[in-house]
CSV table of C-alpha atoms in Angstrom, one decimal:
chain,number,residue,atom,x,y,z
A,1,MET,CA,54.5,36.5,105.9
A,2,LEU,CA,57.6,35.9,103.7
A,3,ASN,CA,60.0,33.4,105.0
A,4,GLU,CA,63.5,34.5,106.1
A,5,GLN,CA,65.3,32.6,103.3
A,6,LEU,CA,63.4,34.4,100.6
A,7,ALA,CA,63.9,37.8,102.4
A,8,ALA,CA,67.6,37.1,102.6
A,9,ARG,CA,67.8,36.3,98.9
A,10,PHE,CA,66.5,39.7,98.0
A,11,SER,CA,68.1,41.7,100.8
A,12,TYR,CA,70.4,43.6,98.5
A,13,ASP,CA,67.3,45.2,96.9
A,14,GLY,CA,64.2,46.8,98.2
A,15,LEU,CA,61.6,44.1,98.8
A,16,CYS,CA,57.9,44.3,99.5
A,17,VAL,CA,55.2,41.6,99.6
A,18,ILE,CA,51.5,42.2,99.2
A,19,ASP,CA,48.6,39.8,99.1
A,20,LYS,CA,46.4,39.3,96.0
A,21,ASP,CA,44.1,42.2,97.0
A,22,GLY,CA,47.0,44.7,97.4
A,23,THR,CA,47.4,44.8,101.2
A,24,GLY,CA,51.0,45.1,102.4
A,25,LEU,CA,52.4,42.1,104.2
A,26,TYR,CA,56.2,42.8,104.3
A,27,MET,CA,58.7,45.5,103.6
A,28,ASN,CA,62.5,45.3,104.2
A,29,LYS,CA,64.7,48.2,105.2
A,30,ALA,CA,66.0,48.9,101.7
A,31,ALA,CA,62.5,49.3,100.4
A,32,ALA,CA,61.5,51.6,103.2
A,33,THR,CA,64.5,53.8,102.5
A,34,ILE,CA,64.0,53.9,98.7
A,35,CYS,CA,60.3,54.5,98.9
A,36,ASN,CA,60.3,56.9,101.9
A,37,TYR,CA,57.9,54.6,103.7
A,38,SER,CA,57.9,53.3,107.2
A,39,LEU,CA,57.0,49.7,108.0
A,40,GLU,CA,53.9,50.8,109.9
A,41,GLU,CA,52.7,52.8,106.8
A,42,PHE,CA,52.9,49.8,104.5
A,43,VAL,CA,52.0,46.6,106.4
A,44,GLY,CA,48.3,46.2,106.8
A,45,HIS,CA,47.5,49.1,104.4
A,46,ASN,CA,46.1,48.6,100.8
A,47,ILE,CA,47.9,50.1,97.8
A,48,ASN,CA,44.7,51.6,96.6
A,49,GLN,CA,44.9,54.1,99.5
A,50,ALA,CA,48.3,55.3,98.3
A,51,LEU,CA,47.0,55.6,94.8
A,52,LYS,CA,44.0,57.7,95.9
A,53,LYS,CA,46.3,60.0,97.9
A,54,GLY,CA,48.6,60.4,94.9
A,55,GLU,CA,51.6,59.0,96.8
A,56,ILE,CA,52.3,56.5,94.0
A,57,SER,CA,51.8,57.1,90.2
A,58,ASP,CA,50.9,53.5,89.5
A,59,SER,CA,50.7,50.1,91.1
A,60,VAL,CA,52.8,47.3,89.7
A,61,GLY,CA,51.3,45.0,92.3
A,62,LEU,CA,47.7,45.5,91.2
A,63,LEU,CA,48.7,45.1,87.5
A,64,VAL,CA,50.4,41.7,88.4
A,65,ALA,CA,47.3,40.7,90.3
A,66,LYS,CA,45.1,41.5,87.3
A,67,ARG,CA,47.3,39.9,84.6
A,68,GLY,CA,49.0,37.1,86.6
A,69,LYS,CA,52.4,37.6,85.1
A,70,VAL,CA,55.7,39.3,85.9
A,71,ILE,CA,55.5,43.1,85.1
A,72,THR,CA,58.2,45.8,85.3
A,73,ARG,CA,57.5,49.5,85.4
A,74,ILE,CA,59.2,52.7,86.3
A,75,ILE,CA,56.8,54.5,88.7
A,76,ASN,CA,57.0,57.5,91.0
A,77,ILE,CA,56.8,56.9,94.8
A,78,ARG,CA,56.6,60.0,96.9
A,79,GLY,CA,58.7,62.0,94.4
A,80,VAL,CA,61.2,59.3,93.6
A,81,ASP,CA,61.3,57.4,90.3
A,82,VAL,CA,61.9,53.7,91.1
A,83,LEU,CA,62.1,50.5,89.0
A,84,VAL,CA,59.6,48.0,90.3
A,85,THR,CA,59.3,44.4,89.2
A,86,GLY,CA,56.3,42.5,90.4
A,87,THR,CA,56.3,38.6,90.5
A,88,PRO,CA,53.2,36.6,91.2
A,89,ILE,CA,53.4,33.7,93.6
A,90,PHE,CA,50.8,30.9,93.2
A,91,ASP,CA,49.8,28.2,95.7
A,92,ASP,CA,49.8,24.5,94.9
A,93,GLU,CA,46.3,24.8,93.3
A,94,GLY,CA,47.6,27.6,90.9
A,95,ILE,CA,45.7,30.4,92.7
A,96,LEU,CA,47.5,33.7,93.2
A,97,SER,CA,48.4,34.1,96.9
A,98,LYS,CA,51.1,36.8,97.1
A,99,ILE,CA,53.0,39.3,94.9
A,100,ILE,CA,56.7,40.0,95.4
A,101,LEU,CA,57.7,43.6,94.5
A,102,ASN,CA,61.4,44.1,93.8
A,103,VAL,CA,62.2,47.9,94.1
A,104,ARG,CA,65.3,49.7,92.8
A,105,ASP,CA,66.2,53.4,92.9
A,106,ILE,CA,67.2,54.7,89.5
A,107,TYR,CA,69.9,56.9,90.9
A,108,GLU,CA,67.8,60.0,90.8
A,109,LEU,CA,67.7,60.0,87.0
A,110,ASN,CA,64.1,61.0,87.2
A,111,ASN,CA,65.3,64.6,87.4
A,112,LEU,CA,67.3,64.3,84.2
A,113,LYS,CA,65.9,64.9,80.7
A,114,MET,CA,66.7,62.5,77.9
A,115,ASP,CA,69.4,64.8,76.4
A,116,GLN,CA,71.1,64.9,79.8
A,117,LEU,CA,70.9,61.1,80.0
A,118,LEU,CA,72.6,60.9,76.6
A,119,SER,CA,75.3,63.3,77.7
A,120,ILE,CA,76.1,61.0,80.6
A,121,ALA,CA,76.1,58.0,78.4
A,122,LEU,CA,78.4,59.7,75.8
A,123,LYS,CA,80.9,60.5,78.5
A,124,ASN,CA,81.0,56.8,79.4
A,125,ARG,CA,81.8,55.8,75.8
A,126,GLN,CA,84.3,58.6,75.1
A,127,SER,CA,87.3,56.5,76.1
A,128,VAL,CA,86.1,53.8,73.7
A,129,GLN,CA,85.9,56.0,70.7
A,130,ASP,CA,89.6,56.6,70.7
A,131,GLU,CA,90.3,52.8,70.5
A,132,PHE,CA,87.6,51.5,68.2
A,133,PRO,CA,86.4,52.8,64.8
A,134,SER,CA,83.1,54.8,65.1
A,135,ASP,CA,81.2,52.4,62.9
A,136,SER,CA,81.8,49.6,65.5
A,137,LEU,CA,79.9,51.6,68.2
A,138,PRO,CA,76.2,51.8,68.6
A,139,ASP,CA,74.8,55.1,67.7
A,140,LEU,CA,71.4,56.1,69.0
A,141,GLU,CA,70.7,58.0,65.7
A,142,ASN,CA,70.9,54.6,64.0
A,143,ILE,CA,68.5,52.9,66.4
A,144,VAL,CA,65.0,53.1,65.0
A,145,ALA,CA,62.6,53.8,67.9
A,146,LYS,CA,59.7,55.8,66.7
A,147,SER,CA,57.0,53.8,68.6
A,148,LYS,CA,56.3,54.6,72.2
A,149,ALA,CA,56.7,50.9,73.1
A,150,PHE,CA,60.3,50.7,71.8
A,151,ARG,CA,61.2,54.2,73.0
A,152,ASN,CA,60.3,53.1,76.5
A,153,VAL,CA,62.7,50.1,76.1
A,154,ILE,CA,65.5,52.4,75.0
A,155,LYS,CA,64.9,54.9,77.8
A,156,LEU,CA,64.9,52.1,80.4
A,157,ILE,CA,68.2,50.8,78.9
A,158,LEU,CA,69.8,54.2,79.2
A,159,ARG,CA,68.7,54.5,82.8
A,160,ILE,CA,70.1,51.1,83.9
A,161,THR,CA,73.5,51.5,82.2
A,162,LYS,CA,74.8,52.9,85.4
A,163,VAL,CA,73.1,50.3,87.6
A,164,ASP,CA,75.3,47.2,87.4
A,165,SER,CA,72.5,44.7,87.8
A,166,THR,CA,71.7,41.4,86.0
A,167,VAL,CA,69.4,42.0,83.1
A,168,TYR,CA,66.9,39.6,81.6
A,169,LEU,CA,65.7,40.3,78.1
A,170,ARG,CA,62.4,38.6,76.9
A,171,GLY,CA,61.1,38.7,73.4
A,172,GLU,CA,60.3,36.8,70.2
A,173,SER,CA,63.1,35.7,67.9
A,174,GLY,CA,64.3,38.6,65.7
A,175,VAL,CA,63.0,41.5,67.8
A,176,GLY,CA,66.5,43.0,68.3
A,177,LYS,CA,67.7,41.6,71.6
A,178,GLU,CA,71.4,41.8,70.5
A,179,VAL,CA,70.9,45.5,69.5
A,180,ILE,CA,69.7,46.1,73.1
A,181,VAL,CA,72.7,44.3,74.6
A,182,ASN,CA,75.1,46.3,72.4
A,183,LEU,CA,73.5,49.5,73.6
A,184,LEU,CA,73.5,48.5,77.2
A,185,HIS,CA,77.2,47.5,77.1
A,186,GLN,CA,78.6,50.4,75.0
A,187,TYR,CA,76.9,53.1,77.1
A,188,SER,CA,78.0,51.6,80.4
A,189,PRO,CA,81.2,52.0,82.4
A,190,ARG,CA,82.2,48.5,81.1
A,191,ALA,CA,82.2,49.7,77.5
A,192,ASN,CA,86.0,49.5,77.1
A,193,ASN,CA,86.0,45.8,78.2
A,194,PRO,CA,84.8,42.7,76.4
A,195,LEU,CA,81.2,42.0,75.3
A,196,ILE,CA,81.0,38.2,74.9
A,197,LYS,CA,77.9,36.6,73.4
A,198,VAL,CA,77.0,33.0,73.9
A,199,ASN,CA,74.1,31.2,72.1
A,200,CYS,CA,73.2,28.5,74.7
A,201,SER,CA,71.0,26.6,72.1
A,202,ALA,CA,73.7,26.4,69.4
A,203,ILE,CA,76.3,24.5,71.5
A,204,PRO,CA,75.7,20.9,72.9
A,205,GLY,CA,75.6,20.7,76.7
A,206,PRO,CA,79.1,19.2,77.5
A,207,LEU,CA,80.8,21.5,75.0
A,208,LEU,CA,78.8,24.5,76.4
A,209,GLU,CA,80.2,23.9,79.9
A,210,ALA,CA,83.8,23.8,78.5
A,211,GLU,CA,83.2,26.9,76.5
A,212,LEU,CA,81.8,28.9,79.4
A,213,PHE,CA,84.1,27.7,82.2
A,214,GLY,CA,87.3,26.8,80.2
A,215,TYR,CA,89.5,23.9,81.1
A,216,GLU,CA,93.0,23.0,82.3
A,217,LYS,CA,95.4,21.0,80.2
A,218,GLY,CA,94.6,17.3,80.1
A,219,ALA,CA,91.1,17.9,81.7
A,220,PHE,CA,89.5,15.5,79.2
A,221,THR,CA,90.2,13.5,76.1
A,222,GLY,CA,90.8,15.8,73.1
A,223,ALA,CA,91.3,18.9,75.3
A,224,ASP,CA,93.9,21.5,74.1
A,225,GLN,CA,97.1,20.5,76.0
A,226,ARG,CA,97.7,24.2,76.8
A,227,GLY,CA,94.3,24.5,78.5
A,228,LYS,CA,91.8,27.2,77.6
A,229,PRO,CA,90.2,30.1,79.4
A,230,GLY,CA,86.4,30.0,79.3
A,231,LEU,CA,84.0,32.7,78.1
A,232,PHE,CA,83.3,33.9,81.6
A,233,GLU,CA,87.0,34.6,82.0
A,234,GLN,CA,87.2,36.3,78.6
A,235,ALA,CA,84.3,38.6,79.6
A,236,ASN,CA,86.0,39.6,82.9
A,237,GLY,CA,85.5,43.3,83.5
A,238,GLY,CA,82.8,43.5,80.8
A,239,THR,CA,79.5,41.9,79.8
A,240,ILE,CA,78.4,38.4,78.9
A,241,LEU,CA,75.2,37.6,77.1
A,242,LEU,CA,73.7,34.2,77.7
A,243,ASP,CA,71.3,34.1,74.7
A,244,GLU,CA,68.6,31.5,74.5
A,245,ILE,CA,69.1,30.8,78.3
A,246,GLY,CA,65.9,28.7,78.3
A,247,ASP,CA,67.7,26.0,76.3
A,248,MET,CA,70.5,25.6,78.8
A,249,PRO,CA,70.7,22.0,80.3
A,250,ILE,CA,69.3,21.8,83.8
A,251,ASP,CA,72.6,20.3,85.3
A,252,LEU,CA,74.6,23.2,83.9
A,253,GLN,CA,72.2,25.8,85.4
A,254,ALA,CA,73.4,24.9,88.9
A,255,LYS,CA,76.9,25.9,87.9
A,256,ILE,CA,75.7,29.1,86.3
A,257,LEU,CA,73.9,29.9,89.6
A,258,ARG,CA,77.1,29.5,91.5
A,259,VAL,CA,78.9,31.9,89.2
A,260,LEU,CA,76.2,34.5,89.8
A,261,GLN,CA,76.2,34.0,93.6
A,262,GLU,CA,80.0,33.7,94.2
A,263,HIS,CA,81.3,35.9,91.4
A,264,GLU,CA,84.0,33.4,90.6
A,265,VAL,CA,84.6,30.5,88.2
A,266,MET,CA,86.6,27.3,88.2
A,267,ARG,CA,87.9,25.7,85.0
A,268,ILE,CA,87.1,22.1,84.3
A,269,GLY,CA,89.9,20.1,85.8
A,270,GLY,CA,91.1,23.1,87.8
A,271,ARG,CA,91.8,23.4,91.5
A,272,LYS,CA,91.5,27.1,92.1
A,273,THR,CA,88.8,29.6,91.5
A,274,ILE,CA,89.2,32.7,89.4
A,275,PRO,CA,87.5,36.0,90.6
A,276,LEU,CA,85.0,37.5,88.2
A,277,ASN,CA,83.7,41.0,87.7
A,278,ILE,CA,81.1,40.8,85.0
A,279,ARG,CA,77.6,41.9,84.1
A,280,VAL,CA,75.4,39.0,83.1
A,281,VAL,CA,72.6,39.6,80.5
A,282,SER,CA,70.3,36.7,79.7
A,283,ALA,CA,67.9,36.5,76.8
A,284,THR,CA,65.2,34.1,75.6
A,285,ASN,CA,62.2,33.8,73.5
A,286,LYS,CA,60.7,31.3,75.9
A,287,ASP,CA,58.6,31.7,79.0
A,288,LEU,CA,60.9,30.9,81.9
A,289,ASN,CA,58.0,30.8,84.3
A,290,GLU,CA,56.5,27.9,82.3
A,291,LEU,CA,59.9,26.2,82.1
A,292,VAL,CA,60.2,26.5,85.9
A,293,LYS,CA,56.7,24.9,86.3
A,294,GLU,CA,57.8,22.1,84.0
A,295,GLY,CA,60.9,21.4,85.9
A,296,LYS,CA,63.2,22.4,83.0
A,297,PHE,CA,64.6,25.6,84.6
A,298,ARG,CA,65.8,26.2,88.2
A,299,LEU,CA,63.7,28.6,90.2
A,300,ASP,CA,66.7,30.0,92.1
A,301,LEU,CA,68.5,30.7,88.9
A,302,TYR,CA,65.4,32.4,87.5
A,303,TYR,CA,65.3,34.7,90.6
A,304,ARG,CA,69.0,35.6,90.1
A,305,LEU,CA,68.5,36.4,86.4
A,306,ASN,CA,65.3,38.3,86.8
A,307,ILE,CA,66.6,41.3,88.6
A,308,VAL,CA,65.8,43.8,85.8
A,309,PRO,CA,63.5,42.1,83.3
A,310,ILE,CA,62.9,43.9,80.0
A,311,GLU,CA,60.2,42.9,77.6
A,312,ILE,CA,61.0,43.8,73.9
A,313,PRO,CA,57.7,44.0,72.0
A,314,PRO,CA,57.4,42.3,68.6
A,315,LEU,CA,57.3,44.4,65.5
A,316,ARG,CA,53.6,43.9,64.9
A,317,GLU,CA,53.0,45.7,68.2
A,318,ARG,CA,55.0,48.7,67.2
A,319,LYS,CA,53.7,49.5,63.8
A,320,GLU,CA,55.2,53.0,63.9
A,321,ASP,CA,58.7,51.5,63.6
A,322,ILE,CA,58.0,49.6,60.4
A,323,ALA,CA,58.3,52.5,57.9
A,324,PRO,CA,61.5,54.0,59.3
A,325,LEU,CA,63.0,50.6,59.8
A,326,ALA,CA,62.3,49.7,56.1
A,327,TYR,CA,63.9,52.9,54.9
A,328,TYR,CA,66.9,52.4,57.3
A,329,PHE,CA,67.5,48.9,56.0
A,330,LEU,CA,67.1,50.0,52.4
A,331,GLN,CA,69.7,52.7,52.8
A,332,LYS,CA,72.0,50.3,54.6
A,333,LYS,CA,71.8,47.6,51.9
A,334,ASN,CA,72.1,50.1,49.1
A,335,SER,CA,75.3,51.4,50.7
A,336,LYS,CA,76.6,47.9,51.3
A,337,TYR,CA,76.1,46.8,47.6
A,338,LYS,CA,76.6,50.2,46.1
A,339,MET,CA,73.2,50.3,44.6
A,340,ASN,CA,70.3,52.8,44.4
A,341,VAL,CA,67.2,50.8,44.7
A,342,LYS,CA,64.0,52.6,45.8
A,343,PHE,CA,60.6,51.6,47.1
A,344,ALA,CA,57.7,52.0,44.7
A,345,PRO,CA,54.8,54.2,45.9
A,346,GLY,CA,52.5,52.4,48.3
A,347,ILE,CA,55.0,49.7,49.3
A,348,ILE,CA,55.4,51.0,52.9
A,349,HIS,CA,51.6,50.7,53.3
A,350,LEU,CA,51.9,47.0,52.5
A,351,PHE,CA,54.9,46.7,54.9
A,352,SER,CA,52.8,48.2,57.7
A,353,ASP,CA,49.9,45.8,57.0
A,354,TYR,CA,52.1,42.7,57.3
A,355,ASP,CA,52.6,41.1,60.8
A,356,TRP,CA,56.3,40.3,60.4
A,357,PRO,CA,56.4,36.9,62.3
A,358,GLY,CA,60.2,37.0,62.1
A,359,ASN,CA,60.2,40.6,63.3
A,360,VAL,CA,63.1,42.9,62.6
A,361,ARG,CA,65.4,40.2,61.4
A,362,GLU,CA,62.9,39.0,58.8
A,363,MET,CA,62.5,42.6,57.5
A,364,GLU,CA,66.3,43.2,57.2
A,365,ASN,CA,66.9,39.8,55.4
A,366,MET,CA,64.0,40.4,53.1
A,367,ILE,CA,65.1,43.9,52.1
A,368,GLU,CA,68.6,42.7,51.5
A,369,ARG,CA,67.4,39.9,49.3
A,370,LEU,CA,65.1,42.3,47.3
A,371,VAL,CA,68.0,44.8,46.8
A,372,VAL,CA,70.4,42.1,45.7
A,373,MET,CA,68.0,40.5,43.3
A,374,SER,CA,66.4,43.6,42.0
A,375,GLU,CA,66.5,43.8,38.2
A,376,GLU,CA,65.4,47.4,38.2
A,377,ASP,CA,66.0,50.3,40.5
A,378,GLU,CA,62.6,50.0,42.2
A,379,ILE,CA,61.0,47.4,44.6
A,380,SER,CA,57.4,46.9,43.5
A,381,TRP,CA,54.6,45.2,45.4
A,382,SER,CA,54.9,42.1,43.2
A,383,ASP,CA,58.4,41.6,44.5
A,384,LEU,CA,57.2,41.1,48.0
A,385,PRO,CA,57.2,37.5,49.1
A,386,PHE,CA,54.2,38.0,51.5
A,387,ILE,CA,52.0,39.8,49.0
A,388,HIS,CA,50.4,36.6,47.7
A,389,GLN,CA,48.4,35.8,50.8
A,390,ARG,CA,46.2,32.8,51.2
A,391,PRO,CA,42.4,33.4,50.8
A,392,ASP,CA,41.6,32.3,54.3
A,393,THR,CA,43.9,34.9,55.8
A,394,LEU,CA,42.4,37.6,53.5
A,395,SER,CA,38.9,36.6,54.5
A,396,GLN,CA,39.6,37.3,58.1
A,397,LYS,CA,40.2,41.0,57.4
A,398,PRO,CA,37.5,43.7,57.6
A,399,LEU,CA,35.9,44.6,54.2
A,400,LYS,CA,37.2,48.2,54.5
A,401,ASN,CA,40.8,47.0,54.9
A,402,LEU,CA,40.5,44.6,51.9
A,403,MET,CA,39.1,47.4,49.7
A,404,LEU,CA,42.0,49.7,50.7
A,405,GLU,CA,44.5,46.9,49.9
A,406,ILE,CA,43.0,46.3,46.5
A,407,GLU,CA,42.9,50.0,45.7
A,408,ASN,CA,46.5,50.3,46.7
A,409,LYS,CA,47.6,47.5,44.5
A,410,ILE,CA,45.7,48.9,41.5
A,411,ILE,CA,47.3,52.4,42.0
A,412,VAL,CA,50.8,50.9,42.4
A,413,GLU,CA,50.3,48.9,39.1
A,414,LYS,CA,49.2,52.0,37.2
A,415,LEU,CA,52.1,54.1,38.6
A,416,GLN,CA,54.6,51.4,37.5
A,417,GLN,CA,53.0,51.3,34.1
A,418,TYR,CA,52.7,55.1,33.4
A,419,ARG,CA,55.6,56.3,35.7
A,420,THR,CA,53.9,59.7,36.4
A,421,THR,CA,51.0,60.6,38.7
A,422,ARG,CA,49.3,62.6,36.0
A,423,LYS,CA,49.2,59.7,33.5
A,424,ALA,CA,48.3,57.2,36.2
A,425,ALA,CA,45.4,59.4,37.4
A,426,ASN,CA,44.1,59.8,33.8
A,427,ALA,CA,44.2,56.0,33.4
A,428,LEU,CA,42.3,55.6,36.7
A,429,GLY,CA,39.7,58.2,35.8
A,430,ILE,CA,40.5,60.4,38.8
A,431,SER,CA,42.2,63.8,39.3
A,432,GLN,CA,45.9,64.0,39.9
A,433,SER,CA,45.3,65.7,43.3
A,434,THR,CA,43.0,62.8,44.4
A,435,LEU,CA,45.7,60.3,43.4
A,436,VAL,CA,48.4,62.2,45.4
A,437,LYS,CA,46.1,62.3,48.5
A,438,LYS,CA,45.6,58.5,48.2
A,439,LEU,CA,49.4,58.0,48.0
A,440,GLN,CA,49.9,60.2,51.0
A,441,ARG,CA,47.4,58.1,52.9
A,442,PHE,CA,49.3,54.9,51.9
A,443,GLU,CA,52.6,56.2,53.2
A,444,GLN,CA,51.2,57.2,56.6
């Protein structure tokens, strides 16, 4: 059974606890209301029974038991769409013992289609459009989300804009966490208030505390004699992003926890607290679970931050986004530098075959460099920095993939040499229609 302190910590949300096999152990009143379940229907009963009856569309608890990590899903429970986050609890020997399920109602948005969601979001940002230029606002048309994985992230963000909860973004460097924060803020009721971004790894610990909390005049040697409001104060009414939260010093984490719990801040050297009304978004490319185990991150702070965790998949896991992203960045950089550079035929195929370890940021920086340094009006395969792969990485690929890559390179070379598909096809000894079909395959 869950202890009373843990239950109190999550009392503002729906909370359920199951054992490792999926049998209900505990359900609070909020969860019973949200899920249309009674305590008697949940405790002592296995989730598999509800799945078989069709009462729930999926089981986050069983997924957590299978994978042993935190998982968030939007599922349907007795006709209501809810956001469920499952957190595994391990005993001292590292064996899974319980699973905590945090449950939140999505304000009945399950009955709305995406165009209706966008309509609601647009109303929230209407007041901002009069004050700020349109190019400073996020536009969904400029967010590339062709893959199912990234579309799901965008849909989740649009759903939670109206739910004023703490959000925790996880993902590798360069996946677009700041883009997600911009979208979350600008489509929320806080959109006409500040969005403050803090990189916790870029500022030394003592200075980070002064930046976040501010200070009164004479608080320490070298302090501005007029004092200075901290970033929490500057974000009041709006949103603050604590980026790279995993790098925050452990002693400072306790003070951040107090801000989240008490909704107030005190400047360094100050004697009075300042009330805060902010939404806190944290982001990291590290595994906070591991940092907690290593004693480098506070468990209580982790619970406070991990209300709505959102995993942003790396670019290599959403291949469908690569081609449209490449064209989007090419157009963006052409416009910026007033150029008209194009991709040579077959280039997008090479982009899609690359793993992009630096993710979206790597692609944007690379395309900008290629546009700026281009001596002609076309980016060819030989211009790509990743095209000269090491033999050991090539040898790991299946023979079919290697043959396709070689064929692609030969065709691109001939097209660059002869400039037309008819002449290139003649040089290759194939018909023009065959060459066109191969090019279409490369672009898919």
